[in-house]
GROMACS .gro file of C-alpha atoms in nm:
model
  330
    1UNK     CA    1  -0.001  -0.006  -0.011
    2UNK     CA    2   0.126   0.345  -0.114
    3UNK     CA    3   0.198   0.567   0.203
    4UNK     CA    4   0.041   0.919   0.220
    5UNK     CA    5   0.261   1.146   0.422
    6UNK     CA    6   0.189   1.511   0.476
    7UNK     CA    7   0.368   1.788   0.623
    8UNK     CA    8   0.192   1.977   0.901
    9UNK     CA    9   0.270   2.214   1.189
   10UNK     CA   10   0.287   2.026   1.515
   11UNK     CA   11   0.003   2.004   1.761
   12UNK     CA   12   0.027   1.981   2.131
   13UNK     CA   13  -0.105   1.619   2.086
   14UNK     CA   14   0.219   1.527   1.868
   15UNK     CA   15   0.471   1.575   2.150
   16UNK     CA   16   0.461   1.191   2.268
   17UNK     CA   17   0.540   1.121   1.882
   18UNK     CA   18   0.804   1.394   1.866
   19UNK     CA   19   0.971   1.265   2.196
   20UNK     CA   20   1.011   0.929   2.032
   21UNK     CA   21   1.173   1.072   1.724
   22UNK     CA   22   1.413   1.275   1.926
   23UNK     CA   23   1.522   0.940   2.069
   24UNK     CA   24   1.551   0.778   1.716
   25UNK     CA   25   1.763   1.071   1.626
   26UNK     CA   26   1.988   1.059   1.932
   27UNK     CA   27   2.052   0.671   1.890
   28UNK     CA   28   2.139   0.743   1.516
   29UNK     CA   29   2.379   1.006   1.630
   30UNK     CA   30   2.543   0.757   1.889
   31UNK     CA   31   2.428   0.963   2.190
   32UNK     CA   32   2.135   0.752   2.341
   33UNK     CA   33   2.158   0.913   2.670
   34UNK     CA   34   2.151   1.266   2.536
   35UNK     CA   35   1.770   1.343   2.557
   36UNK     CA   36   1.683   1.460   2.916
   37UNK     CA   37   1.339   1.626   2.872
   38UNK     CA   38   0.978   1.428   2.832
   39UNK     CA   39   0.689   1.510   2.625
   40UNK     CA   40   0.531   1.720   2.900
   41UNK     CA   41   0.845   1.966   2.878
   42UNK     CA   42   0.793   1.971   2.495
   43UNK     CA   43   0.414   2.044   2.559
   44UNK     CA   44   0.492   2.352   2.808
   45UNK     CA   45   0.780   2.477   2.585
   46UNK     CA   46   0.636   2.443   2.243
   47UNK     CA   47   0.278   2.528   2.331
   48UNK     CA   48   0.246   2.723   2.644
   49UNK     CA   49   0.234   3.084   2.754
   50UNK     CA   50   0.589   3.152   2.558
   51UNK     CA   51   0.689   2.963   2.287
   52UNK     CA   52   1.039   2.866   2.265
   53UNK     CA   53   1.055   2.633   1.955
   54UNK     CA   54   0.857   2.561   1.646
   55UNK     CA   55   0.819   2.227   1.477
   56UNK     CA   56   0.674   2.057   1.185
   57UNK     CA   57   0.585   1.714   1.142
   58UNK     CA   58   0.548   1.436   0.873
   59UNK     CA   59   0.227   1.268   0.934
   60UNK     CA   60   0.159   0.900   0.772
   61UNK     CA   61  -0.200   0.951   0.713
   62UNK     CA   62  -0.214   0.589   0.587
   63UNK     CA   63  -0.136   0.455   0.940
   64UNK     CA   64  -0.386   0.384   1.211
   65UNK     CA   65  -0.342   0.619   1.512
   66UNK     CA   66  -0.192   0.443   1.815
   67UNK     CA   67  -0.126   0.563   2.180
   68UNK     CA   68   0.063   0.864   2.053
   69UNK     CA   69  -0.202   0.998   1.839
   70UNK     CA   70  -0.105   1.079   1.485
   71UNK     CA   71   0.170   0.843   1.358
   72UNK     CA   72   0.482   1.071   1.295
   73UNK     CA   73   0.753   0.954   1.070
   74UNK     CA   74   0.980   1.284   1.075
   75UNK     CA   75   0.993   1.608   1.236
   76UNK     CA   76   1.194   1.951   1.177
   77UNK     CA   77   1.240   2.154   1.490
   78UNK     CA   78   1.369   2.511   1.479
   79UNK     CA   79   1.373   2.848   1.649
   80UNK     CA   80   1.392   3.204   1.517
   81UNK     CA   81   1.702   3.446   1.607
   82UNK     CA   82   1.895   3.719   1.493
   83UNK     CA   83   2.238   3.819   1.402
   84UNK     CA   84   2.417   4.154   1.294
   85UNK     CA   85   2.318   4.039   0.911
   86UNK     CA   86   1.944   4.033   1.019
   87UNK     CA   87   1.686   3.776   1.106
   88UNK     CA   88   1.771   3.407   1.064
   89UNK     CA   89   1.633   3.075   1.138
   90UNK     CA   90   1.825   2.800   1.351
   91UNK     CA   91   1.738   2.448   1.241
   92UNK     CA   92   1.797   2.235   1.573
   93UNK     CA   93   1.673   1.882   1.423
   94UNK     CA   94   1.575   1.745   1.084
   95UNK     CA   95   1.499   1.376   1.094
   96UNK     CA   96   1.304   1.115   0.935
   97UNK     CA   97   1.272   0.756   1.048
   98UNK     CA   98   1.484   0.486   0.853
   99UNK     CA   99   1.178   0.316   0.701
  100UNK     CA  100   1.061   0.645   0.526
  101UNK     CA  101   1.386   0.779   0.405
  102UNK     CA  102   1.461   0.820   0.029
  103UNK     CA  103   1.112   0.950  -0.029
  104UNK     CA  104   1.171   1.313  -0.031
  105UNK     CA  105   1.009   1.357   0.317
  106UNK     CA  106   1.335   1.534   0.462
  107UNK     CA  107   1.329   1.769   0.159
  108UNK     CA  108   0.956   1.850   0.202
  109UNK     CA  109   1.002   1.923   0.578
  110UNK     CA  110   1.299   2.141   0.510
  111UNK     CA  111   1.130   2.330   0.224
  112UNK     CA  112   0.824   2.380   0.444
  113UNK     CA  113   1.083   2.522   0.743
  114UNK     CA  114   1.249   2.743   0.513
  115UNK     CA  115   0.933   2.896   0.344
  116UNK     CA  116   0.789   2.963   0.696
  117UNK     CA  117   1.116   3.129   0.806
  118UNK     CA  118   1.139   3.342   0.502
  119UNK     CA  119   0.785   3.463   0.530
  120UNK     CA  120   0.876   3.604   0.862
  121UNK     CA  121   1.174   3.775   0.734
  122UNK     CA  122   1.475   3.537   0.784
  123UNK     CA  123   1.766   3.609   0.569
  124UNK     CA  124   1.946   3.272   0.607
  125UNK     CA  125   1.940   2.941   0.772
  126UNK     CA  126   2.206   2.797   1.021
  127UNK     CA  127   2.231   2.440   1.149
  128UNK     CA  128   2.488   2.201   1.264
  129UNK     CA  129   2.604   1.850   1.142
  130UNK     CA  130   2.820   1.587   1.290
  131UNK     CA  131   3.124   1.547   1.076
  132UNK     CA  132   3.108   1.176   1.036
  133UNK     CA  133   2.751   1.229   0.883
  134UNK     CA  134   2.880   1.260   0.526
  135UNK     CA  135   2.538   1.185   0.345
  136UNK     CA  136   2.378   1.479   0.531
  137UNK     CA  137   2.682   1.707   0.470
  138UNK     CA  138   2.692   1.609   0.102
  139UNK     CA  139   2.303   1.677   0.087
  140UNK     CA  140   2.326   2.016   0.231
  141UNK     CA  141   2.614   2.121   0.029
  142UNK     CA  142   2.446   2.002  -0.284
  143UNK     CA  143   2.152   2.250  -0.201
  144UNK     CA  144   2.423   2.540  -0.177
  145UNK     CA  145   2.503   2.527   0.216
  146UNK     CA  146   2.826   2.650   0.323
  147UNK     CA  147   3.047   2.452   0.552
  148UNK     CA  148   3.162   2.754   0.767
  149UNK     CA  149   3.369   2.532   0.996
  150UNK     CA  150   3.585   2.467   0.686
  151UNK     CA  151   3.565   2.795   0.524
  152UNK     CA  152   3.588   3.027   0.777
  153UNK     CA  153   3.696   2.820   1.074
  154UNK     CA  154   3.365   2.863   1.280
  155UNK     CA  155   3.417   2.656   1.615
  156UNK     CA  156   3.103   2.588   1.833
  157UNK     CA  157   3.148   2.617   2.196
  158UNK     CA  158   2.939   2.534   2.495
  159UNK     CA  159   2.934   2.646   2.855
  160UNK     CA  160   2.774   2.382   3.070
  161UNK     CA  161   2.516   2.376   3.352
  162UNK     CA  162   2.793   2.395   3.643
  163UNK     CA  163   2.983   2.658   3.443
  164UNK     CA  164   2.673   2.867   3.416
  165UNK     CA  165   2.610   2.848   3.799
  166UNK     CA  166   2.970   2.924   3.879
  167UNK     CA  167   2.981   3.245   3.648
  168UNK     CA  168   2.650   3.349   3.782
  169UNK     CA  169   2.785   3.334   4.133
  170UNK     CA  170   3.095   3.525   4.051
  171UNK     CA  171   3.216   3.841   4.158
  172UNK     CA  172   3.235   4.120   3.907
  173UNK     CA  173   3.291   4.508   3.897
  174UNK     CA  174   3.011   4.742   3.988
  175UNK     CA  175   2.907   4.798   3.610
  176UNK     CA  176   2.548   4.881   3.530
  177UNK     CA  177   2.430   4.592   3.307
  178UNK     CA  178   2.064   4.594   3.199
  179UNK     CA  179   1.843   4.457   2.932
  180UNK     CA  180   1.795   4.690   2.653
  181UNK     CA  181   1.477   4.907   2.659
  182UNK     CA  182   1.438   5.162   2.387
  183UNK     CA  183   1.803   5.196   2.350
  184UNK     CA  184   1.833   5.040   2.002
  185UNK     CA  185   1.975   5.346   1.820
  186UNK     CA  186   2.285   5.330   2.045
  187UNK     CA  187   2.332   4.965   1.997
  188UNK     CA  188   2.304   4.982   1.609
  189UNK     CA  189   2.577   5.249   1.635
  190UNK     CA  190   2.793   5.007   1.857
  191UNK     CA  191   2.745   4.742   1.592
  192UNK     CA  192   2.849   4.971   1.325
  193UNK     CA  193   3.182   5.031   1.525
  194UNK     CA  194   3.228   4.664   1.560
  195UNK     CA  195   3.163   4.598   1.196
  196UNK     CA  196   3.399   4.866   1.093
  197UNK     CA  197   3.662   4.734   1.327
  198UNK     CA  198   3.635   4.382   1.172
  199UNK     CA  199   3.644   4.532   0.814
  200UNK     CA  200   3.280   4.369   0.778
  201UNK     CA  201   3.064   4.701   0.745
  202UNK     CA  202   2.924   4.581   0.414
  203UNK     CA  203   2.776   4.285   0.571
  204UNK     CA  204   2.582   4.486   0.846
  205UNK     CA  205   2.202   4.488   0.812
  206UNK     CA  206   2.072   4.536   1.175
  207UNK     CA  207   1.835   4.814   1.203
  208UNK     CA  208   1.664   4.982   1.490
  209UNK     CA  209   1.353   4.767   1.446
  210UNK     CA  210   1.436   4.442   1.266
  211UNK     CA  211   1.403   4.148   1.513
  212UNK     CA  212   1.473   4.350   1.845
  213UNK     CA  213   1.108   4.459   1.895
  214UNK     CA  214   0.905   4.182   1.765
  215UNK     CA  215   0.695   3.974   2.008
  216UNK     CA  216   0.828   3.751   2.147
  217UNK     CA  217   1.161   3.903   2.047
  218UNK     CA  218   1.414   3.699   1.809
  219UNK     CA  219   1.687   3.799   2.047
  220UNK     CA  220   1.753   4.024   2.334
  221UNK     CA  221   2.035   4.251   2.444
  222UNK     CA  222   2.227   4.311   2.759
  223UNK     CA  223   2.393   4.669   2.773
  224UNK     CA  224   2.674   4.780   2.982
  225UNK     CA  225   2.689   5.144   3.071
  226UNK     CA  226   2.886   5.392   3.272
  227UNK     CA  227   2.764   5.611   3.544
  228UNK     CA  228   2.695   5.873   3.281
  229UNK     CA  229   2.496   5.654   3.064
  230UNK     CA  230   2.772   5.620   2.809
  231UNK     CA  231   2.730   5.244   2.618
  232UNK     CA  232   3.050   5.053   2.715
  233UNK     CA  233   2.945   4.734   2.537
  234UNK     CA  234   2.674   4.480   2.475
  235UNK     CA  235   2.589   4.114   2.446
  236UNK     CA  236   2.340   3.995   2.196
  237UNK     CA  237   2.193   3.668   2.272
  238UNK     CA  238   1.855   3.453   2.202
  239UNK     CA  239   1.676   3.190   2.398
  240UNK     CA  240   1.706   2.890   2.169
  241UNK     CA  241   1.602   2.535   2.239
  242UNK     CA  242   1.775   2.183   2.277
  243UNK     CA  243   1.556   1.862   2.222
  244UNK     CA  244   1.785   1.714   2.463
  245UNK     CA  245   1.765   1.959   2.772
  246UNK     CA  246   1.507   2.243   2.679
  247UNK     CA  247   1.561   2.615   2.705
  248UNK     CA  248   1.907   2.715   2.636
  249UNK     CA  249   2.105   3.030   2.584
  250UNK     CA  250   2.275   3.124   2.251
  251UNK     CA  251   2.519   3.404   2.261
  252UNK     CA  252   2.533   3.586   1.929
  253UNK     CA  253   2.786   3.865   1.988
  254UNK     CA  254   2.964   4.003   2.273
  255UNK     CA  255   3.123   4.349   2.199
  256UNK     CA  256   3.323   4.611   2.403
  257UNK     CA  257   3.453   4.932   2.279
  258UNK     CA  258   3.831   4.926   2.234
  259UNK     CA  259   3.883   5.208   2.480
  260UNK     CA  260   3.705   5.016   2.762
  261UNK     CA  261   3.864   4.653   2.708
  262UNK     CA  262   4.049   4.498   2.986
  263UNK     CA  263   3.800   4.629   3.222
  264UNK     CA  264   3.605   4.299   3.288
  265UNK     CA  265   3.312   4.444   3.117
  266UNK     CA  266   3.247   4.167   2.889
  267UNK     CA  267   3.279   3.916   3.196
  268UNK     CA  268   3.016   4.132   3.377
  269UNK     CA  269   2.797   4.093   3.056
  270UNK     CA  270   2.836   3.728   3.069
  271UNK     CA  271   2.763   3.704   3.422
  272UNK     CA  272   2.450   3.873   3.387
  273UNK     CA  273   2.339   3.643   3.111
  274UNK     CA  274   2.421   3.344   3.322
  275UNK     CA  275   2.226   3.470   3.596
  276UNK     CA  276   1.919   3.494   3.380
  277UNK     CA  277   2.011   3.160   3.226
  278UNK     CA  278   2.022   2.992   3.576
  279UNK     CA  279   1.675   3.142   3.664
  280UNK     CA  280   1.517   3.000   3.350
  281UNK     CA  281   1.692   2.674   3.425
  282UNK     CA  282   1.907   2.656   3.119
  283UNK     CA  283   2.151   2.368   3.119
  284UNK     CA  284   2.383   2.514   2.866
  285UNK     CA  285   2.496   2.817   2.674
  286UNK     CA  286   2.631   2.794   2.310
  287UNK     CA  287   2.820   3.022   2.100
  288UNK     CA  288   3.028   2.999   1.762
  289UNK     CA  289   3.372   3.169   1.739
  290UNK     CA  290   3.558   3.206   1.419
  291UNK     CA  291   3.909   3.099   1.403
  292UNK     CA  292   4.152   3.372   1.431
  293UNK     CA  293   3.935   3.562   1.685
  294UNK     CA  294   4.201   3.501   1.949
  295UNK     CA  295   4.057   3.738   2.196
  296UNK     CA  296   3.710   3.579   2.178
  297UNK     CA  297   3.844   3.231   2.204
  298UNK     CA  298   4.055   3.301   2.506
  299UNK     CA  299   3.758   3.486   2.671
  300UNK     CA  300   3.536   3.191   2.643
  301UNK     CA  301   3.780   2.919   2.709
  302UNK     CA  302   3.858   3.136   3.016
  303UNK     CA  303   3.481   3.100   3.117
  304UNK     CA  304   3.503   2.724   3.093
  305UNK     CA  305   3.340   2.693   2.735
  306UNK     CA  306   3.423   2.360   2.578
  307UNK     CA  307   3.495   2.321   2.198
  308UNK     CA  308   3.228   2.106   2.063
  309UNK     CA  309   3.379   2.100   1.707
  310UNK     CA  310   3.692   1.934   1.851
  311UNK     CA  311   3.533   1.730   2.133
  312UNK     CA  312   3.229   1.603   1.899
  313UNK     CA  313   3.293   1.699   1.570
  314UNK     CA  314   3.018   1.948   1.506
  315UNK     CA  315   3.021   2.133   1.161
  316UNK     CA  316   2.856   2.478   1.153
  317UNK     CA  317   2.654   2.535   0.844
  318UNK     CA  318   2.471   2.821   0.666
  319UNK     CA  319   2.220   2.836   0.387
  320UNK     CA  320   2.200   3.175   0.246
  321UNK     CA  321   1.861   3.341   0.122
  322UNK     CA  322   1.945   3.293  -0.237
  323UNK     CA  323   1.970   2.914  -0.173
  324UNK     CA  324   1.692   2.900   0.058
  325UNK     CA  325   1.454   3.014  -0.216
  326UNK     CA  326   1.627   2.760  -0.440
  327UNK     CA  327   1.553   2.495  -0.231
  328UNK     CA  328   1.181   2.618  -0.172
  329UNK     CA  329   1.114   2.629  -0.534
  330UNK     CA  330   1.301   2.352  -0.662
   0.00000   0.00000   0.00000
């Protein structure tokens, strides 16, 4: 009998099936003990008061409903965030059960994810793949995705739960660190300064309104200011989602004006973020650092960040908007 598989937005009743597929993916990635959350956590974080992730599911409509409701044979879980180049979508998981592979289901899930993200203004898609997963790497590259780990030396780092707690409890200088509230003009100016310093001003697409004032926000800002209100530095981050541990922090950028460096301002910003993460129960904080950014590498290593690209073989990949459109309409 021919199977009828359709792509739909996940519903709360799908969380049992999504959790089963998450475990299948963890088994495939040779990390069976990885997932710590249950389907109730997925229900709370995906369909509660605040939405921390979005999910598409592949439904086998020719199968009889079992104890988990609709029979799910694949899923794509993602969240929306922001970089200095504008809005972006981070694809956390894309998975299809083995019996349903080579039928175009994974491509259909990805197309729908990209279209939904582009409809909300995303300019590119970010995701990670294990370096031993050659079929997936080859597939994404064939669609125009760039291996940023190979081309630009991008490395994924992670601050774990115990380090989050340690940093949150550390002593820092008495610097005013606060959530951004209507100070977006100053932050855009600081971003321009950062882009000029890195010789990448042509890539800057951040504006006073894009992504920072939407509800819920695609990202958030911590600002470090002097007693007179001068902006000393900032930390841009988002609340992302792990199908293993739930809500997590994702640091997008940390910047301190050159004249104020070596003053522990960046550490104060990170401490404030870790305090918020601890309050939310976040088990980890991820960030990506490019090769050659020695100051950033030293900073995160000093704060107990582990290089996952070296330890586990994660490859950081990006699909630009032009290639997103090509995938959608192919």
